[in-house]
Amino acid sequence: MSVAPRWVEAINKALSHPDNKGKVIYQVATVDARNVPHVRSQVHRAFMHPEGRPDLPLLVTSTDARSPKVAQVRANQRVELAWWMEGSQDQFRLSGFVRIFPSASAPGDSSSTPIPAGAVAFKTLEEQGFDWDAKRVEVYNSMSPGMRASWCSPHPPGSALASTDEQRSWPSKVPSEPESEEDRKNAETAQNNFALMLFEPIEVDWAALGVLPNRRTVFTRDGDKWNEQTVVP
Amino acid sequence: MSVAPRWVEAINKALSHPDNKGKVIYQVATVDARNVPHVRSQVHRAFMHPEGRPDLPLLVTSTDARSPKVAQVRANQRVELAWWMEGSQDQFRLSGFVRIFPSASAPGDSSSTPIPAGAVAFKTLEEQGFDWDAKRVEVYNSMSPGMRASWCSPHPPGSALASTDEQRSWPSKVPSEPESEEDRKNAETAQNNFALMLFEPIEVDWAALGVLPNRRTVFTRDGDKWNEQTVVP
């Protein structure tokens, strides 16, 4: 019987620590085609796993399909993220593969990124006939009207902005119950730009710096089990 | 007359925000020789700049000379860091070059990493005859006895640890005023393993998410000035 690796429990326990309230932001590192690293903050939305396979956890996050990180991931699907829980002084570093699932109506390349070699969780989900776009829409639907508006900008994130006046004319809210033709149009734009980003860790490095002596454990996926090694902090 | 770029002022202002108290930790992304990204939390120690050149700021941080990140930086000195100031909802992403300055008595490769092409701040400091090792010792001396002990482990950070019992026999404090022969030996070990890590940004991306509408500005170094471009958040 497959069970969740101990690091998932450790992350959930750290997240439930009262001093870590709201610590759902981690920093995701990617590499671009010229071998230059990039890193930015993203919001952890949830864990998920293939049916019957809690030993193959994935992390759910999202992006604007027009964001530079999508092109970076298309060039190199290896990613590492650092999750610092300041309250309990726990650092989780997760290394693995990422996939991007844009809308079929996304601007630019609307294909999802392939299943990387060794990405057993992604492969298992695919074999189980997982509906990636239904998941994308489900995550989109859980977003606030203000967040949804952020995927409505007429120009890609990071592109030059002529003036903040121009920006003030963009929608600041995309309500889930549209009240006008404009709301409906904005909701369609936001949903088309919204892409699902799923992350499959194959190695997790947990440094517990809130205890003395500090503890550090490296979890490595090996077939259908996770090996654990205590290491020097 | 050379002046500090506006992003340094923005970071210092964010750091002085009461809700950002203690937000001196950022996540540093590197790339290893196999093109795999890595990212971990590090402590911001200070800004510095070549004499008379506040337009060429560097960030001061440190590492254990035996840490895997040192080998990664030796393979690729391009680095990006993400600095999330949760209280004010400001994200600063800084991209540029890093150099490592180990002790002359460091285990393994004790040479400092070269000056990367385009790293004008590092080049200017070198031309000014900057004493890198004096800076390394100065930063080491500002560290707490508990932090110093972390550079005393007989095995490199991240290497396998046979038992936590073994770890309990390692020093937990290295006092600045040694009281015994053991203290003196530990201080020498710690100082030999302690390496200075300096970071020279050439591009800074500041997203101010605590204001409506959100503001995002990209600062790019161009010769001896910093260009500013307002971009889509």
XYZ file of N, CA and C in Angstrom, chain A residues 8-206:
597
model
N 6.191 15.313 2.927
C 4.889 15.985 2.714
C 4.272 16.303 4.070
N 4.316 15.319 4.943
C 3.827 15.489 6.322
C 4.597 16.623 7.028
N 5.921 16.653 6.815
C 6.750 17.689 7.456
C 6.362 19.077 6.945
N 6.114 19.213 5.638
C 5.695 20.512 5.089
C 4.326 20.891 5.655
N 3.401 19.941 5.656
C 2.056 20.249 6.172
C 2.094 20.611 7.651
N 2.959 19.930 8.400
C 3.088 20.234 9.822
C 3.661 21.643 10.004
N 4.693 21.961 9.219
C 5.286 23.305 9.307
C 4.251 24.364 8.926
N 3.467 24.091 7.872
C 2.439 25.049 7.430
C 1.380 25.300 8.491
N 1.138 24.276 9.321
C 0.088 24.421 10.339
C 0.617 25.055 11.627
N 1.949 25.292 11.665
C 2.552 25.969 12.819
C 1.996 27.397 12.885
N 1.505 27.838 14.051
C 0.873 29.159 14.109
C 1.783 30.300 13.633
N 3.113 30.170 13.853
C 4.033 31.236 13.426
C 4.317 31.205 11.926
N 3.840 30.176 11.231
C 4.041 30.104 9.776
C 2.766 30.454 9.010
N 1.842 31.124 9.672
C 0.555 31.452 9.040
C 0.788 32.194 7.714
N 0.150 31.716 6.654
C 0.244 32.382 5.353
C 1.551 32.141 4.622
N 2.382 31.217 5.111
C 3.688 30.978 4.456
C 3.512 30.023 3.266
N 2.702 30.452 2.314
C 2.413 29.621 1.144
C 3.171 30.130 -0.088
N 4.216 30.880 0.159
C 4.990 31.416 -0.960
C 6.380 30.796 -0.977
N 6.748 30.242 -2.137
C 8.101 29.711 -2.287
C 8.750 30.335 -3.514
N 10.074 30.160 -3.619
C 10.821 30.749 -4.720
C 11.220 29.634 -5.691
N 10.844 29.803 -6.941
C 11.042 28.766 -7.950
C 12.174 29.176 -8.891
N 13.210 28.322 -8.971
C 14.364 28.597 -9.832
C 14.259 27.811 -11.124
N 14.463 28.523 -12.238
C 14.493 27.911 -13.558
C 15.803 28.335 -14.239
N 16.096 27.697 -15.384
C 17.281 28.055 -16.166
C 16.809 28.419 -17.560
N 17.335 29.508 -18.128
C 16.897 29.842 -19.482
C 17.806 29.168 -20.512
N 17.487 29.381 -21.797
C 18.193 28.674 -22.874
C 19.665 29.072 -22.943
N 20.034 30.241 -22.337
C 21.442 30.656 -22.342
C 22.159 30.250 -21.051
N 21.491 29.362 -20.262
C 22.115 28.827 -19.043
C 22.177 29.853 -17.903
N 21.301 30.848 -17.936
C 21.223 31.856 -16.878
C 20.082 31.469 -15.931
N 20.363 31.459 -14.606
C 19.301 31.103 -13.657
C 18.316 32.255 -13.448
N 17.073 31.890 -13.147
C 16.034 32.866 -12.802
C 15.278 32.329 -11.598
N 14.767 33.227 -10.776
C 14.026 32.786 -9.580
C 13.002 33.840 -9.221
N 11.808 33.387 -8.871
C 10.716 34.298 -8.495
C 9.790 33.596 -7.502
N 9.029 34.421 -6.776
C 8.093 33.907 -5.777
C 6.818 33.416 -6.466
N 6.314 32.286 -6.000
C 5.040 31.765 -6.490
C 4.214 31.275 -5.304
N 2.917 31.167 -5.516
C 2.013 30.749 -4.437
C 1.742 29.250 -4.520
N 1.960 28.552 -3.413
C 1.592 27.139 -3.311
C 0.082 27.035 -3.197
N -0.544 26.311 -4.128
C -2.006 26.178 -4.106
C -2.450 24.911 -3.406
N -1.751 23.806 -3.648
C -2.160 22.527 -3.055
C -1.158 21.444 -3.415
N -1.249 20.320 -2.688
C -0.599 19.086 -3.128
C -1.632 18.265 -3.903
N -1.183 17.414 -4.790
C -2.074 16.443 -5.425
C -1.240 15.206 -5.732
N -1.903 14.096 -6.085
C -1.158 12.898 -6.476
C -2.029 12.033 -7.376
N -1.394 11.163 -8.174
C -2.187 10.243 -8.991
C -3.066 9.367 -8.081
N -4.199 8.912 -8.607
C -5.127 8.091 -7.816
C -4.413 6.864 -7.248
N -4.533 6.672 -5.953
C -3.931 5.504 -5.310
C -2.427 5.591 -5.140
N -1.820 6.744 -5.484
C -0.356 6.867 -5.410
C 0.096 8.088 -4.605
N -0.250 8.126 -3.305
C 0.221 9.247 -2.474
C 1.741 9.325 -2.370
N 2.438 8.256 -2.803
C 3.910 8.294 -2.801
C 4.464 9.155 -3.946
N 3.569 9.624 -4.831
C 4.016 10.442 -5.967
C 3.391 11.839 -5.911
N 3.731 12.624 -4.881
C 3.084 13.927 -4.729
C 3.565 14.956 -5.753
N 2.656 15.841 -6.121
C 2.979 17.003 -6.971
C 2.511 18.255 -6.258
N 3.129 19.376 -6.606
C 2.712 20.659 -6.062
C 2.018 21.455 -7.164
N 0.911 22.069 -6.795
C 0.099 22.817 -7.750
C 0.373 24.304 -7.592
N 0.797 24.950 -8.691
C 0.902 26.391 -8.714
C 0.433 26.849 -10.103
N 0.592 28.113 -10.415
C 0.048 28.594 -11.687
C 0.905 29.728 -12.223
N 0.647 30.129 -13.455
C 1.388 31.223 -14.088
C 0.551 31.837 -15.197
N 0.943 33.015 -15.631
C 0.401 33.603 -16.850
C 1.099 32.894 -18.007
N 0.343 32.400 -18.978
C 0.938 31.653 -20.100
C 1.927 32.510 -20.885
N 1.839 33.852 -20.754
C 2.714 34.756 -21.512
C 3.987 35.108 -20.741
N 4.124 34.589 -19.499
C 5.261 34.916 -18.645
C 6.571 34.329 -19.202
N 7.695 35.057 -19.054
C 8.990 34.523 -19.513
C 9.324 33.151 -18.921
N 8.817 32.848 -17.714
C 9.163 31.559 -17.099
C 8.657 30.384 -17.931
N 7.572 30.612 -18.699
C 7.026 29.529 -19.525
C 8.017 29.164 -20.633
N 8.594 30.170 -21.275
C 9.617 29.907 -22.306
C 10.823 29.214 -21.680
N 11.193 29.620 -20.463
C 12.334 28.983 -19.783
C 12.051 27.506 -19.516
N 10.840 27.227 -19.057
C 10.467 25.839 -18.754
C 10.387 25.018 -20.047
N 9.961 25.643 -21.137
C 9.940 24.914 -22.417
C 11.355 24.525 -22.832
N 12.345 25.328 -22.444
C 13.747 25.035 -22.784
C 14.366 24.041 -21.802
N 13.887 24.024 -20.549
C 14.496 23.172 -19.517
C 13.480 22.957 -18.388
N 13.000 21.712 -18.276
C 11.934 21.426 -17.311
C 12.456 21.089 -15.914
N 13.782 21.119 -15.721
C 14.331 20.922 -14.377
C 14.169 22.221 -13.587
N 13.667 22.075 -12.391
C 13.334 23.220 -11.549
C 13.700 22.877 -10.109
N 14.075 23.889 -9.328
C 14.186 23.685 -7.881
C 13.455 24.816 -7.189
N 12.814 24.495 -6.077
C 12.173 25.572 -5.313
C 12.648 25.539 -3.876
N 12.699 26.740 -3.287
C 13.091 26.885 -1.883
C 11.903 27.452 -1.129
N 11.541 26.777 -0.055
C 10.365 27.166 0.731
C 10.850 27.436 2.159
N 10.921 28.703 2.491
C 11.438 29.109 3.791
C 10.269 29.433 4.719
N 10.146 28.665 5.792
C 9.072 28.903 6.764
C 9.713 29.598 7.957
N 9.630 30.912 7.930
C 10.375 31.735 8.881
C 9.990 31.434 10.332
N 8.687 31.226 10.574
C 8.221 31.054 11.952
C 8.878 29.884 12.662
N 8.942 28.735 11.979
C 9.514 27.542 12.604
C 10.967 27.333 12.186
N 11.484 28.219 11.298
C 12.872 28.112 10.807
C 13.118 26.781 10.097
N 12.143 26.417 9.239
C 12.315 25.225 8.401
C 12.539 25.656 6.964
N 13.538 25.077 6.324
C 13.713 25.294 4.891
C 13.528 23.979 4.160
N 12.637 23.998 3.164
C 12.453 22.837 2.290
C 12.935 23.229 0.892
N 13.881 22.451 0.369
C 14.317 22.660 -1.012
C 13.850 21.453 -1.811
N 13.053 21.686 -2.840
C 12.483 20.596 -3.631
C 13.012 20.699 -5.056
N 13.566 19.597 -5.542
C 14.162 19.585 -6.873
C 13.436 18.564 -7.732
N 13.124 18.924 -8.967
C 12.416 17.982 -9.826
C 12.037 18.565 -11.162
N 10.847 18.153 -11.651
C 10.402 18.522 -12.999
C 9.129 19.350 -12.924
N 8.988 20.247 -13.897
C 7.776 21.032 -13.935
C 7.108 20.842 -15.296
N 5.801 20.913 -15.297
C 5.047 20.945 -16.557
C 4.081 22.127 -16.524
N 3.871 22.697 -17.710
C 2.951 23.820 -17.863
C 1.782 23.366 -18.732
N 0.579 23.685 -18.293
C -0.632 23.342 -19.043
C -1.399 24.623 -19.357
N -1.186 25.203 -20.559
C -1.928 26.410 -20.920
C -3.339 26.035 -21.397
N -4.151 27.055 -21.560
C -5.459 26.858 -22.181
C -5.270 26.538 -23.661
N -6.212 25.795 -24.258
C -6.156 25.536 -25.703
C -6.267 26.860 -26.463
N -6.835 27.892 -25.814
C -6.977 29.212 -26.444
C -5.911 30.195 -25.980
N -4.833 29.687 -25.385
C -3.773 30.583 -24.889
C -3.100 31.289 -26.057
N -2.645 32.542 -25.848
C -1.863 33.200 -26.888
C -0.525 32.491 -27.028
N 0.042 32.482 -28.230
C 1.341 31.838 -28.449
C 1.204 30.328 -28.455
N 2.216 29.630 -27.945
C 2.239 28.166 -27.935
C 1.250 27.664 -26.881
N 0.193 26.989 -27.336
C -0.832 26.539 -26.385
C -0.676 25.063 -26.034
N 0.427 24.455 -26.492
C 0.637 23.034 -26.152
C 1.152 22.917 -24.724
N 0.831 21.778 -24.090
C 1.420 21.546 -22.766
C 2.834 21.007 -22.960
N 3.686 21.236 -21.970
C 5.065 20.738 -22.060
C 5.053 19.213 -21.928
N 6.025 18.518 -22.535
C 6.016 17.040 -22.511
C 6.303 16.456 -21.126
N 6.120 15.150 -21.011
C 6.465 14.437 -19.777
C 7.966 14.179 -19.791
N 8.723 14.780 -18.868
C 10.173 14.546 -18.869
C 10.494 13.090 -18.507
N 11.617 12.575 -19.004
C 12.066 11.225 -18.649
C 12.247 11.149 -17.140
N 11.706 10.128 -16.518
C 11.853 9.957 -15.074
C 10.742 10.598 -14.265
N 9.829 11.322 -14.939
C 8.747 11.989 -14.205
C 7.575 11.008 -14.037
N 7.731 10.100 -13.079
C 6.791 8.988 -12.897
C 5.401 9.484 -12.493
N 5.332 10.537 -11.696
C 4.023 11.048 -11.271
C 3.244 11.571 -12.482
N 3.919 12.378 -13.320
C 3.248 12.895 -14.524
C 2.819 11.752 -15.440
N 3.697 10.760 -15.571
C 3.414 9.621 -16.459
C 2.198 8.842 -15.942
N 2.160 8.627 -14.618
C 1.061 7.868 -14.030
C -0.261 8.614 -14.205
N -0.244 9.926 -13.978
C -1.461 10.718 -14.170
C -1.951 10.604 -15.612
N -1.005 10.683 -16.562
C -1.353 10.580 -17.989
C -2.001 9.216 -18.271
N -1.402 8.166 -17.725
C -1.948 6.812 -17.942
C -3.322 6.656 -17.318
N -3.560 7.386 -16.240
C -4.873 7.310 -15.583
C -5.901 8.183 -16.300
N -5.478 8.846 -17.390
C -6.394 9.700 -18.154
C -6.771 10.975 -17.427
N -5.848 11.486 -16.622
C -6.127 12.689 -15.848
C -6.504 13.848 -16.770
N -7.529 14.596 -16.381
C -8.008 15.725 -17.189
C -7.300 17.010 -16.742
N -6.178 17.311 -17.404
C -5.344 18.452 -17.017
C -6.119 19.760 -17.140
N -6.917 19.885 -18.230
C -7.586 21.174 -18.403
C -8.697 21.375 -17.377
N -9.338 20.288 -16.983
C -10.360 20.420 -15.919
C -9.684 20.911 -14.634
N -8.493 20.407 -14.352
C -7.752 20.842 -13.159
C -7.392 22.326 -13.286
N -6.944 22.713 -14.484
C -6.603 24.112 -14.724
C -7.800 25.019 -14.418
N -8.965 24.641 -14.943
C -10.167 25.457 -14.741
C -10.570 25.448 -13.258
N -10.425 24.308 -12.599
C -10.758 24.211 -11.163
C -9.879 25.166 -10.354
N -8.572 25.182 -10.663
C -7.666 26.082 -9.924
C -8.002 27.536 -10.255
N -8.253 27.815 -11.538
C -8.645 29.185 -11.923
C -9.880 29.626 -11.130
N -10.851 28.746 -11.042
C -12.120 29.093 -10.367
C -11.939 29.378 -8.877
N -10.848 28.880 -8.292
C -10.620 29.112 -6.857
C -9.968 30.480 -6.605
N -9.629 31.194 -7.674
C -8.907 32.463 -7.524
C -9.863 33.625 -7.235
N -9.318 34.637 -6.545
C -10.114 35.823 -6.201
C -10.302 36.705 -7.439
N -11.351 37.547 -7.439
C -11.571 38.473 -8.559
C -10.352 39.360 -8.837
N -9.628 39.763 -7.796
C -8.447 40.611 -7.986
C -7.318 39.853 -8.670
N -7.067 38.608 -8.233
C -6.043 37.771 -8.860
C -6.388 37.538 -10.335
N -7.653 37.228 -10.597
C -8.055 36.958 -11.992
C -7.751 38.150 -12.898
N -7.935 39.344 -12.334
C -7.691 40.551 -13.134
C -6.234 40.627 -13.588
N -5.319 40.004 -12.781
C -3.894 40.092 -13.130
C -3.583 39.341 -14.427
N -4.462 38.437 -14.858
C -4.220 37.723 -16.132
C -4.929 38.393 -17.309
N -5.445 39.600 -17.058
C -6.231 40.329 -18.058
C -5.444 41.410 -18.770
N -4.193 41.646 -18.356
C -3.457 42.748 -18.966
C -3.335 42.502 -20.473
N -3.515 43.558 -21.277
C -3.439 43.372 -22.738
C -2.019 43.044 -23.215
N -1.001 43.314 -22.364
C 0.384 43.016 -22.735
C 0.964 41.999 -21.748
N 1.942 41.199 -22.181
C 2.510 40.164 -21.303
C 3.172 40.754 -20.057
N 3.162 40.022 -18.944
C 3.879 40.446 -17.738
C 5.353 40.660 -18.064
N 5.918 41.753 -17.567
C 7.335 42.040 -17.814
C 7.578 42.867 -19.061
N 6.555 43.059 -19.899
C 6.755 43.880 -21.100
C 6.596 45.355 -20.753
N 7.184 46.215 -21.586
C 7.215 47.657 -21.299
C 5.807 48.232 -21.193
N 5.664 49.144 -20.241
C 4.374 49.792 -20.002
C 4.572 51.270 -20.289
N 3.758 51.807 -21.216
C 3.951 53.199 -21.626
C 3.694 54.141 -20.452
N 2.638 53.890 -19.690
C 2.299 54.793 -18.580
C 1.428 54.062 -17.573
N 1.442 54.543 -16.324
C 0.561 53.932 -15.328
C -0.886 54.337 -15.587
N -1.083 55.448 -16.315
C -2.438 55.833 -16.702
C -3.081 54.731 -17.536
N -2.267 54.198 -18.486
C -2.788 53.113 -19.319
C -3.228 51.954 -18.422
N -2.368 51.648 -17.421
C -2.639 50.518 -16.531
C -3.942 50.724 -15.749
N -4.219 51.986 -15.401
C -5.425 52.274 -14.619
C -6.715 51.959 -15.374
N -6.592 51.860 -16.725
C -7.799 51.568 -17.513
C -8.074 50.061 -17.578
N -7.137 49.231 -17.066
C -7.336 47.779 -17.110
C -8.255 47.344 -15.963
N -8.931 46.213 -16.142
C -9.832 45.768 -15.060
C -9.054 45.458 -13.777
N -9.628 45.816 -12.635
C -8.983 45.509 -11.354
C -9.653 44.305 -10.684
N -10.808 43.912 -11.201
C -11.515 42.739 -10.668
C -12.211 41.997 -11.816
N -12.153 40.682 -11.749
C -12.915 39.861 -12.694
C -13.827 38.979 -11.850
N -15.077 39.439 -11.639
C -15.966 38.703 -10.737
C -16.335 37.324 -11.296
N -16.552 36.367 -10.394
C -16.900 35.016 -10.865
C -18.314 34.983 -11.459
N -19.170 35.918 -11.005
C -20.499 36.028 -11.623
C -20.507 37.300 -12.475
N -20.268 37.196 -13.792
C -20.171 38.407 -14.619
C -21.471 39.209 -14.595
N -21.319 40.531 -14.495
C -22.502 41.393 -14.438
C -22.662 42.200 -15.721
N -21.709 42.084 -16.614
C -21.773 42.869 -17.856
C -21.058 42.102 -18.959
N -21.231 42.606 -20.170
C -20.542 42.013 -21.317
C -19.029 42.143 -21.119
N -18.610 43.267 -20.513
C -17.182 43.488 -20.277
C -16.623 42.458 -19.288
N -17.368 42.209 -18.211
C -16.962 41.173 -17.245
C -16.769 39.831 -17.945
N -17.716 39.501 -18.835
C -17.653 38.220 -19.540
C -16.401 38.152 -20.420
N -16.122 39.261 -21.113
C -14.953 39.322 -21.998
C -13.658 39.194 -21.173
N -13.613 39.911 -20.039
C -12.423 39.853 -19.179
C -12.205 38.455 -18.608
N -13.299 37.812 -18.216
C -13.195 36.459 -17.659
C -12.619 35.507 -18.704
N -13.040 35.679 -19.941
C -12.540 34.818 -21.017
C -11.038 35.067 -21.234
N -10.641 36.356 -21.270
C -9.223 36.692 -21.446
C -8.386 36.103 -20.313
N -8.845 36.316 -19.069
C -8.095 35.841 -17.896
C -7.941 34.324 -17.952
N -9.034 33.634 -18.259
C -8.971 32.168 -18.272
C -8.087 31.652 -19.401
N -8.049 32.378 -20.512
C -7.181 31.962 -21.624
C -5.706 32.170 -21.293
N -5.405 33.193 -20.510
C -4.005 33.466 -20.148
C -3.542 32.641 -18.951
N -4.468 32.095 -18.200
C -4.143 31.358 -16.972
C -3.632 29.957 -17.324
N -2.433 29.637 -16.849
C -1.871 28.303 -17.094
C -1.592 27.591 -15.784
N -1.826 26.287 -15.799
C -1.523 25.443 -14.642
C -0.031 25.101 -14.679
N 0.599 25.116 -13.517
C 2.019 24.768 -13.414
C 2.112 23.703 -12.333
N 2.526 22.502 -12.722
C 2.609 21.391 -11.762
C 4.066 20.992 -11.597
N 4.411 20.679 -10.366
C 5.812 20.416 -10.032
C 5.942 19.050 -9.366
N 6.779 18.199 -9.952
C 7.011 16.844 -9.417
C 8.396 16.758 -8.797
N 8.476 16.739 -7.466
C 9.803 16.658 -6.815
C 10.369 15.240 -6.893
N 11.681 15.157 -7.097
C 12.357 13.854 -7.015
C 13.386 13.845 -5.880
N 13.679 15.036 -5.337
C 14.568 15.122 -4.173
C 14.119 16.288 -3.297
N 14.113 16.065 -1.999
C 13.677 17.093 -1.053
C 14.715 17.190 0.065
N 15.136 18.406 0.331
C 16.175 18.665 1.328
C 15.538 19.528 2.419
N 15.357 18.929 3.593
C 14.662 19.615 4.692
C 15.659 19.989 5.786
